[in-house]
Amino acid sequence: MSIKSVLAKPFAKLISKKIQKWASRPIETQEKVFQNLIKTGASTAFGKDHNFDTITSYQAFKAQVPVRDYEGLKSYVARVVEGESDVLWKGKPIYFAKTSGTTSGSKYIPITKESMPTHVEAARNAILMYIYETGNAKFVNGKMIFLQGSPILNEQNGIQLGRLSGIVAHYVPKYLQKNRLPSWETNCIEDWETKVDAIVEETLPEDMTIISGIPSWVQMYFEKLQQKTGKNVGDIFKNFNLFIFGGVNYEPYRAKFENLIGRKVDSIELYPASEGFFAFQDKQDEKGMLLQLDSGIFYEFIKADEFFNENPKRITIKDVKVGVNYVMIISTTAGLWAYNIGDTIQFTATQPYRVIVSGRIKHFISAFGEHVIGKEVEQAMQDAIQNTDIRITEFTVAPQINPKEGLPYHEWFIEFENEPESTSDLASKIDTSLQNQNTYYFDLIEGKVLQPLKITKVKKNGFQEHMKSIGKLGGQNKIPRLSNDRKIADSLFSFVEK
């Protein structure tokens, strides 16, 4: 046993105690974060515009600071991008995480010297909590990989600019640098397919123990490994026993991953974003991820079905309920104030506070008032293929409002790894699960407003070809699970089975 794995266990125990301390005092912890944010923010341009010097309570904050998305904060961000100091947070950010916005073009999300460490510590702590729970630390001796964007950064008025995953690559601890793959040169390759081919060549001879990334792109890596060797991934990497993922729900991919690997491996789910690292899975046998209450982020929540009301009610963790779909609003040490990141979450527990990501507030289907969300379609798919040999590569859902004949319906575009004997039987099972989960959808089917869903089969590698055709192959890009229009559906028709 190496010195690294020996030291990992007492360190994991220490971190577990620290986490338990704030997790057992959630309200007090969040109040402390709130007060520190307001105190620091009072000297900024945003704080002066919103009278932070008069804010002494959460109620006053709600009255002074409206909920905004990126568009609402854009005028302040533009000043920061131009090089102005003390606009949203004290001084200047050390980075901008550049993301693609659908309505805003490129987004420049500030990362400050106060917020950056929380991204790194949360990822580290997720692994340490796994070590503490399972006692398994052997993997720290092997090689580990994170499939991510290029670490090459540009500069904007003295501030480094790049993708979040590329920024984080600069913060790999020294004790892990020898274990980490891919090499810097390979990581800098911009073309995703070329990059994955290079990663395959680099990792094949190595003892890979941890593999991490967005499931859809890790799946592409696994498939290339299998094509090159004719072996299961678990046979290539005999000590690979931990998969770390974030960005999407793993469950729709789990059956295919286990088939590609050839055995089950433990997994850790993360909830990172450019705006902050919000949660990570702290227990293997508990549903949901531990909400990071002590990471310089103050959380608010609005019920998703009330979000588009004129004055929706804003609440803190003190008043949330398990199982309710909430839009998550954040204020952070990066200078985001009452900021809507666009995600919807549900609490699975409140002692401690654990969450699952249920979707995006803009990603839903409600063409007829059904308001179907991402979590529901993923659960319906999972229910339908459970205890079968059916394996799904990828899927997305869109409304078909004007069919050539019959009633409107939801169209499910599915790429199969292992097809069902009958797609109509699968469609019926999915539809039944969706009706059981969503009473609005059930009523529309019962009332003959909608007919049951239909499946359109996407050809093998069709989703990858689609993402490539729109310039979003690899990295942190992912296909939306569902949408309320036909934009994605129409562009996918070039890649369906004829």
XYZ file of C-alpha atoms in Angstrom:
498
model
C 0.000 0.000 0.000
C 1.436 3.374 -1.014
C 1.945 6.362 1.280
C -0.655 8.212 -0.782
C -3.443 5.707 -0.056
C -2.399 5.412 3.603
C -2.629 9.188 4.132
C -5.900 9.475 2.192
C -7.951 7.729 4.902
C -7.167 10.029 7.889
C -7.508 13.052 5.589
C -10.911 11.744 4.448
C -11.970 11.358 8.090
C -10.922 14.937 8.860
C -12.864 16.336 5.886
C -15.907 14.250 6.817
C -15.952 15.824 10.288
C -15.727 19.326 8.806
C -18.598 18.626 6.434
C -20.706 17.100 9.196
C -20.184 20.236 11.288
C -21.806 22.619 8.802
C -24.289 20.064 7.424
C -25.710 19.595 10.943
C -26.220 23.393 11.252
C -27.709 24.262 7.851
C -29.738 27.363 8.746
C -26.925 28.874 10.809
C -24.396 28.075 8.063
C -26.476 29.738 5.348
C -27.153 32.803 7.498
C -23.409 33.240 8.006
C -22.806 32.958 4.238
C -25.598 35.487 3.600
C -24.201 38.060 6.036
C -20.667 37.744 4.630
C -21.950 38.195 1.074
C -23.935 41.324 1.941
C -21.044 42.815 3.942
C -18.572 42.350 1.075
C -21.048 43.290 -1.640
C -21.931 46.618 0.020
C -18.810 48.298 -1.395
C -19.478 47.214 -4.996
C -21.344 49.102 -7.701
C -24.110 46.506 -7.593
C -24.316 46.733 -3.801
C -24.585 50.535 -3.904
C -27.250 50.393 -6.634
C -29.282 48.011 -4.462
C -28.684 49.675 -1.080
C -26.811 46.784 0.501
C -25.853 49.025 3.403
C -29.517 48.930 4.510
C -29.958 45.155 4.167
C -29.965 43.403 7.534
C -32.271 40.476 6.766
C -33.304 38.097 4.020
C -36.660 39.856 3.738
C -34.864 43.147 3.032
C -32.655 41.409 0.454
C -35.709 40.081 -1.391
C -37.231 43.560 -1.420
C -34.052 45.188 -2.756
C -32.673 42.562 -5.154
C -34.926 41.041 -7.840
C -34.241 37.650 -9.386
C -32.211 37.965 -12.590
C -30.857 35.654 -15.260
C -27.750 36.441 -17.318
C -29.619 38.937 -19.488
C -30.703 40.820 -16.367
C -27.134 40.986 -15.046
C -25.500 41.558 -18.416
C -24.971 45.324 -18.069
C -22.925 44.759 -14.898
C -20.975 41.855 -16.405
C -20.143 44.011 -19.435
C -18.473 46.541 -17.142
C -16.413 43.783 -15.548
C -15.419 42.456 -18.977
C -14.287 45.962 -19.941
C -11.885 45.944 -16.997
C -13.779 47.925 -14.330
C -13.155 46.956 -10.690
C -15.568 46.564 -7.769
C -18.637 46.067 -9.956
C -20.225 42.790 -8.820
C -17.562 41.720 -6.311
C -14.548 43.408 -4.764
C -11.667 43.919 -7.197
C -11.674 41.991 -10.468
C -12.383 38.318 -11.193
C -9.376 36.070 -11.796
C -11.239 34.217 -14.568
C -14.242 34.352 -16.825
C -15.818 30.976 -17.503
C -17.109 31.295 -21.048
C -20.309 29.412 -21.789
C -22.693 29.325 -24.725
C -26.042 30.989 -24.168
C -29.093 30.423 -26.347
C -30.399 33.986 -26.075
C -27.350 35.863 -24.805
C -24.666 34.594 -27.181
C -21.505 33.869 -25.204
C -21.838 34.254 -21.461
C -18.943 35.481 -19.310
C -19.395 34.048 -15.815
C -16.978 35.637 -13.304
C -14.829 33.453 -11.053
C -13.049 35.230 -8.205
C -10.180 34.332 -5.881
C -12.846 33.636 -3.221
C -15.042 31.405 -5.400
C -12.368 29.433 -7.270
C -11.217 27.317 -4.288
C -14.764 26.059 -3.704
C -14.829 24.441 -7.167
C -11.618 22.533 -6.421
C -12.420 21.622 -2.815
C -15.881 20.248 -3.618
C -14.511 17.892 -6.276
C -11.782 16.763 -3.885
C -14.215 16.327 -1.007
C -16.527 14.150 -3.112
C -13.708 11.631 -3.538
C -12.652 11.903 0.116
C -16.205 11.255 1.312
C -16.268 8.151 -0.875
C -12.995 6.984 0.705
C -14.350 7.673 4.198
C -17.583 5.759 3.543
C -16.161 2.744 1.710
C -12.618 2.519 3.110
C -11.445 2.102 -0.479
C -8.370 4.233 -1.219
C -6.424 1.907 -3.530
C -7.509 3.830 -6.616
C -5.392 6.858 -5.655
C -2.331 4.872 -6.712
C -3.577 4.378 -10.264
C -4.178 6.722 -13.170
C -7.230 8.950 -13.408
C -8.786 10.856 -16.256
C -11.338 13.625 -16.674
C -12.712 14.109 -20.169
C -12.856 17.877 -20.413
C -12.434 20.947 -22.569
C -9.117 22.473 -23.557
C -7.118 24.102 -20.721
C -5.817 26.786 -23.099
C -6.939 30.184 -21.772
C -7.222 33.529 -23.528
C -7.068 36.958 -21.923
C -9.664 39.719 -21.721
C -8.475 42.988 -20.171
C -6.052 41.150 -17.899
C -8.546 38.427 -16.925
C -8.063 34.808 -18.049
C -10.909 33.431 -20.144
C -11.828 29.805 -20.909
C -14.190 26.905 -20.289
C -14.696 25.962 -16.629
C -13.275 22.456 -17.127
C -10.202 23.978 -18.761
C -9.762 26.453 -15.894
C -10.080 23.708 -13.274
C -7.364 21.722 -15.105
C -4.883 24.332 -13.854
C -5.712 23.433 -10.238
C -4.877 19.733 -10.161
C -2.982 19.170 -6.876
C 0.716 18.373 -7.263
C 0.315 14.991 -5.589
C -2.119 13.969 -8.365
C -0.338 15.445 -11.387
C 1.706 12.304 -12.055
C -1.458 10.200 -11.899
C -3.564 12.416 -14.116
C -4.317 11.867 -17.792
C -4.544 12.911 -20.555
C -1.262 14.737 -21.098
C -1.301 18.499 -21.431
C -0.657 18.242 -25.178
C -3.573 15.875 -25.720
C -5.862 17.921 -23.497
C -5.190 20.965 -25.676
C -6.482 19.284 -28.855
C -9.577 21.212 -29.923
C -11.196 18.688 -32.291
C -13.111 16.309 -30.028
C -12.867 13.153 -32.136
C -9.118 13.627 -32.639
C -8.767 14.273 -28.916
C -10.641 11.117 -27.889
C -8.537 9.031 -30.310
C -5.390 10.465 -28.709
C -6.758 9.761 -25.207
C -7.403 6.146 -26.196
C -3.767 5.769 -27.288
C -2.457 7.389 -24.099
C -4.625 5.453 -21.660
C -4.537 1.950 -23.159
C -1.174 1.003 -21.574
C -2.033 2.587 -18.210
C -3.591 1.331 -14.976
C -6.742 3.479 -15.077
C -8.616 3.450 -11.753
C -10.830 6.585 -11.981
C -12.593 7.771 -15.125
C -14.785 10.866 -15.086
C -16.746 13.160 -17.349
C -20.189 13.709 -18.863
C -21.634 10.208 -19.491
C -22.395 10.706 -23.193
C -18.763 11.612 -23.972
C -17.261 8.985 -21.675
C -19.451 6.517 -23.553
C -17.807 7.615 -26.806
C -14.375 7.021 -25.227
C -15.427 3.564 -24.000
C -16.759 2.604 -27.436
C -13.494 3.599 -29.091
C -11.544 1.544 -26.538
C -13.753 -1.453 -27.249
C -13.513 -1.026 -31.034
C -9.724 -0.864 -30.880
C -9.177 -3.818 -28.555
C -12.259 -6.001 -28.879
C -12.360 -6.110 -25.074
C -14.661 -4.749 -22.379
C -13.363 -1.636 -20.644
C -13.231 -3.549 -17.343
C -10.902 -6.101 -18.911
C -8.643 -3.401 -20.371
C -8.484 -1.548 -17.035
C -8.743 -4.300 -14.413
C -8.477 -1.853 -11.484
C -11.013 0.648 -12.828
C -13.627 0.810 -10.078
C -14.848 4.403 -9.781
C -16.771 6.486 -12.335
C -17.284 10.174 -11.520
C -19.851 12.081 -13.534
C -21.873 15.263 -13.673
C -23.954 17.324 -16.047
C -26.687 14.764 -16.745
C -28.551 11.939 -15.047
C -26.514 8.734 -15.240
C -29.442 6.308 -14.996
C -30.406 6.284 -18.701
C -26.775 5.378 -19.499
C -26.152 2.906 -16.653
C -27.171 -0.318 -18.463
C -25.071 0.529 -21.514
C -22.076 1.532 -19.366
C -22.199 -1.728 -17.438
C -22.323 -3.582 -20.754
C -19.317 -1.639 -22.092
C -17.388 -2.101 -18.838
C -18.461 -5.711 -18.368
C -19.182 -5.276 -14.657
C -20.599 -2.818 -12.160
C -18.416 -0.026 -10.793
C -19.122 2.504 -8.058
C -20.051 6.010 -9.149
C -20.045 9.504 -7.660
C -22.386 12.171 -8.992
C -21.278 15.828 -9.002
C -23.243 19.034 -9.590
C -20.708 21.566 -10.883
C -21.440 24.612 -13.038
C -19.584 27.726 -14.118
C -21.615 29.635 -11.531
C -20.575 27.389 -8.642
C -20.084 23.843 -7.409
C -23.440 23.175 -5.795
C -23.545 19.568 -4.622
C -21.919 16.158 -4.687
C -22.924 12.617 -3.783
C -21.699 11.979 -0.247
C -23.283 8.547 0.323
C -23.381 5.516 -1.962
C -26.681 4.284 -0.511
C -28.563 7.604 -0.314
C -30.489 9.261 -3.119
C -29.357 12.773 -3.975
C -26.287 14.970 -3.580
C -25.250 16.953 -0.501
C -26.010 20.637 -1.077
C -22.879 22.728 -0.454
C -24.102 25.199 2.158
C -20.665 26.372 3.279
C -19.125 27.264 -0.094
C -19.859 30.983 -0.331
C -23.215 30.359 -2.035
C -26.529 31.556 -0.598
C -29.479 29.607 -1.977
C -33.040 30.623 -2.676
C -35.796 28.549 -4.242
C -38.963 29.228 -6.226
C -41.533 26.551 -7.005
C -41.146 25.730 -10.700
C -44.886 25.798 -11.372
C -45.056 29.324 -9.895
C -41.845 30.664 -11.443
C -43.505 32.471 -14.341
C -46.100 34.137 -12.094
C -45.836 37.894 -11.689
C -44.510 37.740 -8.112
C -43.423 34.175 -7.321
C -42.588 33.391 -3.701
C -38.863 33.136 -2.865
C -37.827 30.911 0.035
C -34.624 29.656 1.673
C -33.661 26.102 2.642
C -35.576 26.584 5.897
C -38.899 26.306 4.065
C -38.249 23.784 1.279
C -40.136 20.499 1.011
C -38.947 17.111 -0.233
C -40.130 16.174 -3.729
C -41.171 19.658 -4.879
C -39.728 20.968 -8.151
C -37.840 24.222 -7.456
C -35.926 26.709 -9.559
C -32.621 27.324 -7.778
C -31.518 30.936 -7.266
C -27.995 31.770 -6.054
C -25.934 34.634 -4.656
C -22.196 33.966 -4.593
C -18.684 35.161 -3.813
C -18.233 35.528 -7.574
C -20.707 38.432 -7.537
C -23.828 36.741 -8.827
C -26.825 38.158 -6.970
C -30.256 36.463 -6.820
C -29.164 34.765 -10.017
C -31.288 32.215 -11.841
C -28.943 29.569 -13.260
C -31.851 27.929 -15.077
C -31.757 24.574 -13.265
C -34.633 22.933 -11.463
C -33.936 20.706 -8.469
C -35.824 18.549 -6.013
C -34.859 17.825 -2.429
C -34.573 14.144 -1.556
C -33.834 14.874 2.111
C -33.536 17.809 4.516
C -31.421 16.173 7.258
C -28.961 16.823 5.689
C -30.078 18.711 2.597
C -29.680 16.529 -0.495
C -30.868 17.344 -4.004
C -31.277 15.877 -7.453
C -31.275 17.933 -10.639
C -34.721 17.552 -12.186
C -34.148 19.573 -15.370
C -34.002 23.084 -16.762
C -36.757 25.645 -16.269
C -36.595 26.329 -20.027
C -36.431 22.625 -20.927
C -39.914 21.212 -20.609
C -42.836 20.242 -22.779
C -46.027 22.129 -22.128
C -47.431 22.621 -25.607
C -50.838 21.604 -24.195
C -50.397 22.502 -20.526
C -48.817 19.177 -19.490
C -45.546 20.683 -18.170
C -43.509 17.482 -18.498
C -39.999 17.906 -17.080
C -36.647 16.201 -17.611
C -36.808 14.062 -14.481
C -40.148 12.605 -15.586
C -39.015 11.536 -19.057
C -35.807 10.039 -17.643
C -37.776 8.132 -15.006
C -40.256 6.928 -17.633
C -37.431 5.599 -19.789
C -35.800 3.933 -16.800
C -39.086 2.287 -15.762
C -39.729 1.019 -19.297
C -36.360 -0.646 -19.877
C -35.852 -1.998 -16.354
C -35.349 -5.781 -16.293
C -35.039 -5.908 -20.095
C -32.119 -6.260 -22.504
C -32.919 -2.888 -24.074
C -30.015 -0.427 -23.958
C -30.290 3.245 -24.825
C -27.452 5.320 -26.254
C -29.234 8.694 -26.135
C -32.699 10.220 -26.422
C -34.584 13.503 -26.533
C -38.285 14.402 -26.622
C -40.278 17.067 -28.489
C -43.976 17.811 -29.092
C -45.525 17.023 -32.469
C -48.272 19.615 -32.637
C -49.331 19.218 -36.274
C -49.118 15.539 -37.250
C -50.112 14.457 -40.733
C -52.937 12.479 -39.195
C -54.499 11.933 -35.801
C -54.067 13.784 -32.532
C -50.871 15.601 -31.480
C -48.322 13.603 -29.465
C -44.895 13.618 -27.845
C -42.204 12.339 -30.195
C -39.316 10.435 -28.594
C -36.122 10.348 -30.644
C -34.163 7.328 -29.378
C -30.815 5.863 -30.416
C -30.677 2.217 -29.339
C -27.620 0.187 -28.507
C -29.812 -2.893 -28.125
C -33.270 -2.508 -29.681
C -36.579 -3.753 -28.274
C -38.499 -6.454 -30.094
C -41.363 -4.003 -30.388
C -40.953 -0.219 -30.275
C -44.731 0.126 -29.878
C -44.621 -1.975 -26.687
C -41.746 0.146 -25.377
C -43.645 3.325 -26.252
C -46.665 2.034 -24.342
C -44.569 1.311 -21.225
C -42.919 4.745 -21.367
C -46.302 6.413 -21.826
C -47.822 4.551 -18.877
C -44.982 5.642 -16.587
C -45.280 9.244 -17.768
C -49.021 9.243 -17.112
C -48.434 7.826 -13.625
C -45.960 10.593 -12.832
C -47.728 13.561 -14.408
C -51.470 14.039 -13.840
C -51.684 16.812 -16.460
C -50.311 14.473 -19.110
C -52.665 11.708 -17.921
C -55.677 14.045 -18.232
C -54.664 15.077 -21.766
C -54.382 11.443 -22.864
C -57.657 10.521 -21.161
C -59.391 13.562 -22.598
C -58.252 12.707 -26.154
C -56.325 15.956 -26.461
C -53.096 13.991 -26.998
C -52.510 10.509 -28.320
C -49.872 8.305 -26.657
C -46.245 9.045 -27.507
C -44.475 7.766 -30.600
C -40.843 6.643 -30.993
C -38.613 7.737 -33.876
C -35.429 5.671 -34.089
C -32.167 7.588 -34.543
C -29.462 5.735 -36.477
C -26.301 4.506 -34.746
C -24.050 7.457 -33.764
C -26.814 9.765 -34.985
C -26.742 11.962 -31.883
C -22.966 12.346 -32.126
C -23.291 13.277 -35.802
C -26.016 15.769 -34.924
C -23.869 17.406 -32.219
C -20.934 17.536 -34.623
C -23.102 19.161 -37.293
C -23.968 22.026 -34.921
C -20.399 22.407 -33.596
C -21.097 20.987 -30.131
C -19.354 17.619 -30.168
C -17.662 16.743 -26.860
C -16.470 18.768 -23.894
C -19.255 19.937 -21.593
C -21.891 20.022 -24.336
C -24.930 17.803 -23.924
C -28.191 17.195 -25.737
C -31.251 18.649 -23.941
C -33.442 15.831 -22.677
C -36.586 17.580 -23.904
C -37.741 20.839 -25.452
C -40.999 22.670 -26.034
C -40.421 23.247 -29.743
C -39.220 21.336 -32.808
C -35.796 22.943 -33.342
C -33.778 19.950 -32.131
C -36.313 17.464 -33.502
C -36.227 18.981 -36.990
C -32.417 19.038 -37.076
C -32.339 15.386 -35.953
C -34.372 14.194 -38.932
C -31.205 13.978 -41.013
C -29.985 11.298 -38.592
C -33.042 9.074 -38.133
C -33.377 5.539 -39.493
C -34.979 5.596 -42.923
